[in-house]
Short mmCIF file of C-alpha atoms in Angstrom, two decimals:
data_model
loop_
_atom_site.label_atom_id
_atom_site.label_comp_id
_atom_site.label_asym_id
_atom_site.label_seq_id
_atom_site.Cartn_x
_atom_site.Cartn_y
_atom_site.Cartn_z
CA UNK A 1 -8.14 4.06 18.15
CA UNK A 2 -5.28 1.57 17.84
CA UNK A 3 -4.62 1.99 14.11
CA UNK A 4 -1.76 3.74 12.34
CA UNK A 5 -1.92 7.50 12.64
CA UNK A 6 -0.19 10.18 10.57
CA UNK A 7 0.24 13.88 11.11
CA UNK A 8 -0.45 16.25 9.48
CA UNK A 9 -3.16 15.02 7.13
CA UNK A 10 -2.51 17.83 4.69
CA UNK A 11 0.51 20.05 4.09
CA UNK A 12 0.84 22.88 1.62
CA UNK A 13 4.29 24.37 1.24
CA UNK A 14 6.27 26.53 -1.11
CA UNK A 15 9.01 25.11 -3.26
CA UNK A 16 12.34 25.09 -1.44
CA UNK A 17 10.87 24.74 2.06
CA UNK A 18 11.49 21.77 4.34
CA UNK A 19 8.64 19.60 5.60
CA UNK A 20 8.41 16.83 8.18
CA UNK A 21 5.74 14.18 8.57
CA UNK A 22 5.09 11.91 11.52
CA UNK A 23 3.78 8.36 11.68
CA UNK A 24 2.68 6.46 14.78
CA UNK A 25 2.42 2.73 14.03
CA UNK A 26 0.32 0.10 15.75
CA UNK A 27 2.08 -0.32 19.08
CA UNK A 28 3.13 -3.97 18.88
CA UNK A 29 4.31 -3.75 15.26
CA UNK A 30 8.08 -3.77 14.83
CA UNK A 31 8.15 -3.01 11.10
CA UNK A 32 7.34 0.39 9.70
CA UNK A 33 7.16 1.37 6.03
CA UNK A 34 6.87 4.62 4.08
CA UNK A 35 5.23 4.69 0.66
CA UNK A 36 4.41 7.48 -1.78
CA UNK A 37 1.34 7.56 -3.99
CA UNK A 38 0.76 9.86 -6.93
CA UNK A 39 -2.48 10.35 -8.82
CA UNK A 40 -3.61 7.30 -10.77
CA UNK A 41 -0.85 5.07 -9.42
CA UNK A 42 -0.50 2.54 -6.66
CA UNK A 43 1.65 3.28 -3.62
CA UNK A 44 5.41 2.99 -4.21
CA UNK A 45 7.84 1.80 -1.55
CA UNK A 46 10.24 4.40 -0.13
CA UNK A 47 11.88 2.90 2.95
CA UNK A 48 11.42 0.47 5.82
CA UNK A 49 12.46 0.09 9.45
CA UNK A 50 12.80 -2.99 11.60
CA UNK A 51 12.52 -1.52 15.08
CA UNK A 52 14.86 1.52 14.99
CA UNK A 53 17.07 0.27 12.15
CA UNK A 54 16.46 1.57 8.63
CA UNK A 55 17.16 -1.54 6.59
CA UNK A 56 16.18 -0.64 3.04
CA UNK A 57 15.72 2.51 0.98
CA UNK A 58 14.28 2.80 -2.50
CA UNK A 59 16.17 4.65 -5.22
CA UNK A 60 13.10 6.91 -5.22
CA UNK A 61 14.40 8.28 -1.92
CA UNK A 62 16.76 11.03 -3.04
CA UNK A 63 19.27 12.63 -0.69
CA UNK A 64 16.70 15.33 0.06
CA UNK A 65 14.64 12.72 1.91
CA UNK A 66 15.52 11.39 5.34
CA UNK A 67 13.59 9.11 7.64
CA UNK A 68 14.11 8.19 11.25
CA UNK A 69 12.54 5.91 13.81
CA UNK A 70 14.13 6.72 17.16
CA UNK A 71 13.54 4.09 19.83
CA UNK A 72 11.63 1.94 17.35
CA UNK A 73 8.32 3.68 17.96
CA UNK A 74 7.08 6.63 15.86
CA UNK A 75 8.82 7.62 12.64
CA UNK A 76 9.44 10.91 10.86
CA UNK A 77 9.97 11.56 7.16
CA UNK A 78 11.65 14.85 6.26
CA UNK A 79 11.88 16.34 2.80
CA UNK A 80 14.39 19.15 2.39
CA UNK A 81 14.22 21.80 -0.34
CA UNK A 82 10.87 20.55 -1.60
CA UNK A 83 10.18 20.45 -5.33
CA UNK A 84 6.85 20.43 -7.16
CA UNK A 85 7.49 16.80 -8.10
CA UNK A 86 7.35 15.90 -4.41
CA UNK A 87 3.60 16.60 -4.38
CA UNK A 88 1.99 13.27 -3.50
CA UNK A 89 0.26 11.31 -0.77
CA UNK A 90 2.79 9.95 1.73
CA UNK A 91 1.59 6.76 3.38
CA UNK A 92 2.92 5.01 6.44
CA UNK A 93 2.25 1.35 7.19
CA UNK A 94 3.21 -1.05 9.95
CA UNK A 95 3.31 -4.80 10.36
CA UNK A 96 4.33 -7.49 12.81
CA UNK A 97 7.10 -8.62 10.49
CA UNK A 98 6.45 -12.32 10.95
CA UNK A 99 7.91 -14.59 8.29
CA UNK A 100 4.48 -16.07 7.69
CA UNK A 101 2.27 -13.00 7.80
CA UNK A 102 2.81 -9.75 5.95
CA UNK A 103 -0.39 -7.78 6.25
CA UNK A 104 0.64 -4.15 6.38
CA UNK A 105 -1.80 -1.73 7.95
CA UNK A 106 -1.82 1.76 6.52
CA UNK A 107 -2.42 5.14 8.05
CA UNK A 108 -4.64 7.78 6.42
CA UNK A 109 -1.68 9.44 4.71
CA UNK A 110 -0.29 12.96 4.51
CA UNK A 111 -1.13 14.81 1.33
CA UNK A 112 1.70 17.14 0.36
CA UNK A 113 1.19 19.97 -2.11
CA UNK A 114 4.26 21.92 -3.18
CA UNK A 115 3.45 25.25 -4.82
CA UNK B 1 9.14 -1.84 -15.15
CA UNK B 2 5.69 -2.57 -13.80
CA UNK B 3 6.02 -5.81 -11.87
CA UNK B 4 2.36 -5.85 -10.82
CA UNK B 5 -0.31 -4.88 -13.31
CA UNK B 6 -4.00 -4.28 -13.07
CA UNK B 7 -5.06 -3.83 -16.65
CA UNK B 8 -8.60 -2.64 -15.99
CA UNK B 9 -8.64 0.94 -14.69
CA UNK B 10 -12.35 0.69 -13.94
CA UNK B 11 -15.16 -1.82 -13.55
CA UNK B 12 -18.89 -1.30 -13.19
CA UNK B 13 -21.09 -4.04 -11.70
CA UNK B 14 -24.73 -4.22 -10.74
CA UNK B 15 -25.57 -4.64 -7.06
CA UNK B 16 -25.97 -8.29 -6.10
CA UNK B 17 -23.84 -9.57 -8.98
CA UNK B 18 -20.27 -10.86 -8.82
CA UNK B 19 -17.33 -8.45 -9.17
CA UNK B 20 -14.10 -9.92 -10.52
CA UNK B 21 -10.91 -7.89 -10.32
CA UNK B 22 -7.77 -9.15 -12.01
CA UNK B 23 -4.05 -8.74 -11.40
CA UNK B 24 -0.92 -10.03 -13.16
CA UNK B 25 2.64 -10.13 -11.90
CA UNK B 26 5.99 -10.80 -13.50
CA UNK B 27 8.44 -11.42 -10.65
CA UNK B 28 8.74 -15.11 -9.72
CA UNK B 29 10.18 -14.14 -6.33
CA UNK B 30 6.78 -12.89 -5.17
CA UNK B 31 5.21 -15.44 -2.83
CA UNK B 32 2.60 -13.45 -0.95
CA UNK B 33 -0.25 -11.45 -2.43
CA UNK B 34 -2.68 -9.01 -0.93
CA UNK B 35 -5.72 -6.98 -1.93
CA UNK B 36 -6.37 -3.55 -0.50
CA UNK B 37 -9.39 -1.30 -0.81
CA UNK B 38 -9.07 2.47 -0.84
CA UNK B 39 -11.64 5.21 -0.39
CA UNK B 40 -10.79 8.81 -1.32
CA UNK B 41 -8.72 10.69 1.28
CA UNK B 42 -8.04 7.49 3.25
CA UNK B 43 -5.17 5.04 3.38
CA UNK B 44 -5.53 1.58 1.83
CA UNK B 45 -7.45 -0.93 3.95
CA UNK B 46 -6.33 -4.56 3.97
CA UNK B 47 -8.96 -6.94 2.57
CA UNK B 48 -7.57 -10.42 2.01
CA UNK B 49 -4.28 -12.17 1.27
CA UNK B 50 -2.96 -15.43 -0.10
CA UNK B 51 0.40 -17.15 0.06
CA UNK B 52 1.87 -18.98 -2.87
CA UNK B 53 1.32 -22.38 -1.23
CA UNK B 54 -2.42 -21.94 -1.73
CA UNK B 55 -4.56 -21.35 -4.78
CA UNK B 56 -7.64 -20.01 -3.03
CA UNK B 57 -8.47 -18.07 0.11
CA UNK B 58 -11.96 -17.07 1.18
CA UNK B 59 -13.22 -14.55 3.72
CA UNK B 60 -16.92 -13.89 3.72
CA UNK B 61 -17.94 -12.28 0.45
CA UNK B 62 -14.32 -12.03 -0.72
CA UNK B 63 -12.35 -14.81 -2.40
CA UNK B 64 -8.88 -14.53 -3.88
CA UNK B 65 -7.65 -17.03 -6.47
CA UNK B 66 -3.99 -17.52 -7.37
CA UNK B 67 -2.73 -19.14 -10.56
CA UNK B 68 1.04 -19.35 -10.13
CA UNK B 69 1.77 -20.82 -13.53
CA UNK B 70 0.00 -17.90 -15.19
CA UNK B 71 1.28 -15.39 -12.62
CA UNK B 72 -2.28 -14.21 -12.21
CA UNK B 73 -4.58 -13.55 -9.30
CA UNK B 74 -8.14 -12.41 -9.04
CA UNK B 75 -10.47 -11.08 -6.37
CA UNK B 76 -14.10 -12.14 -6.43
CA UNK B 77 -16.71 -10.21 -4.49
CA UNK B 78 -20.12 -11.83 -4.26
CA UNK B 79 -22.69 -10.47 -3.83
CA UNK B 80 -21.49 -6.97 -4.65
CA UNK B 81 -22.83 -4.17 -2.47
CA UNK B 82 -22.87 -0.38 -2.98
CA UNK B 83 -20.38 0.01 -0.12
CA UNK B 84 -17.87 -1.99 -2.16
CA UNK B 85 -17.46 0.96 -4.52
CA UNK B 86 -13.81 1.99 -4.11
CA UNK B 87 -10.39 1.63 -5.72
CA UNK B 88 -8.91 -1.85 -5.30
CA UNK B 89 -5.17 -2.43 -5.31
CA UNK B 90 -3.41 -5.71 -5.82
CA UNK B 91 -0.03 -5.98 -4.06
CA UNK B 92 2.73 -8.56 -4.07
CA UNK B 93 5.70 -9.21 -1.83
CA UNK B 94 8.42 -11.71 -1.01
CA UNK B 95 8.17 -13.25 2.46
CA UNK B 96 11.94 -12.93 2.97
CA UNK B 97 13.70 -9.65 3.61
CA UNK B 98 11.93 -6.33 3.73
CA UNK B 99 8.55 -7.76 2.68
CA UNK B 100 7.91 -4.46 0.91
CA UNK B 101 4.72 -4.35 -1.10
CA UNK B 102 4.71 -3.79 -4.85
CA UNK B 103 1.33 -2.42 -5.93
CA UNK B 104 -0.61 -2.43 -9.15
CA UNK B 105 -2.14 0.75 -10.51
CA UNK B 106 -5.56 0.02 -9.05
CA UNK B 107 -9.04 -0.70 -10.41
CA UNK B 108 -11.94 1.61 -9.61
CA UNK B 109 -14.99 -0.53 -8.85
CA UNK B 110 -18.43 1.03 -9.06
CA UNK B 111 -21.45 -0.90 -7.83
CA UNK B 112 -24.68 0.31 -9.38
CA UNK B 113 -27.96 -0.07 -7.48
#
């Protein structure tokens, strides 16, 4: 399977705990995005990487959130001191980043439930 | 502010008929538009896209129309099939910079046999 993969698919945690999610993009894609989706809404942009550089962060990304993409391959998204409002589906997407094509391909998502 | 809007939360269509899903946007900087389909417990799947230099793009049963002056796009599915039942998201982006996608709220399409 050469699509975008995410791990874990589901995470249940208690409020105040730290969680980390992983995303493996399509191998030749140099752009990687994180989005968050809550019930009844479309995905909302969180942050994006061009290779290993994090070039943009949404104001939705509070200081409890940190994302990395070491070596420009897989990426991790960590949430510290989780709150109930962090419960959502966290989606990762990747793209070639061409100036003429912007199809982003999404992974299956990680569903986070904070109790 | 909701820059991309899908005003119909749900749509029900009979199998074999045409499904038309609508989307409006407000930001004139958007110049690339995409439709995604989403099944429960899965990530969005890319369906079809259109750049602002075109007003129509077709791929099999799916056609997207763009009306830039009205800031409106639509997705036509014909003929509709039961497997098309899913949530459809419209997304917009600017080709420069991050190319981040701004999504609408989604429309749940149900195809009735």
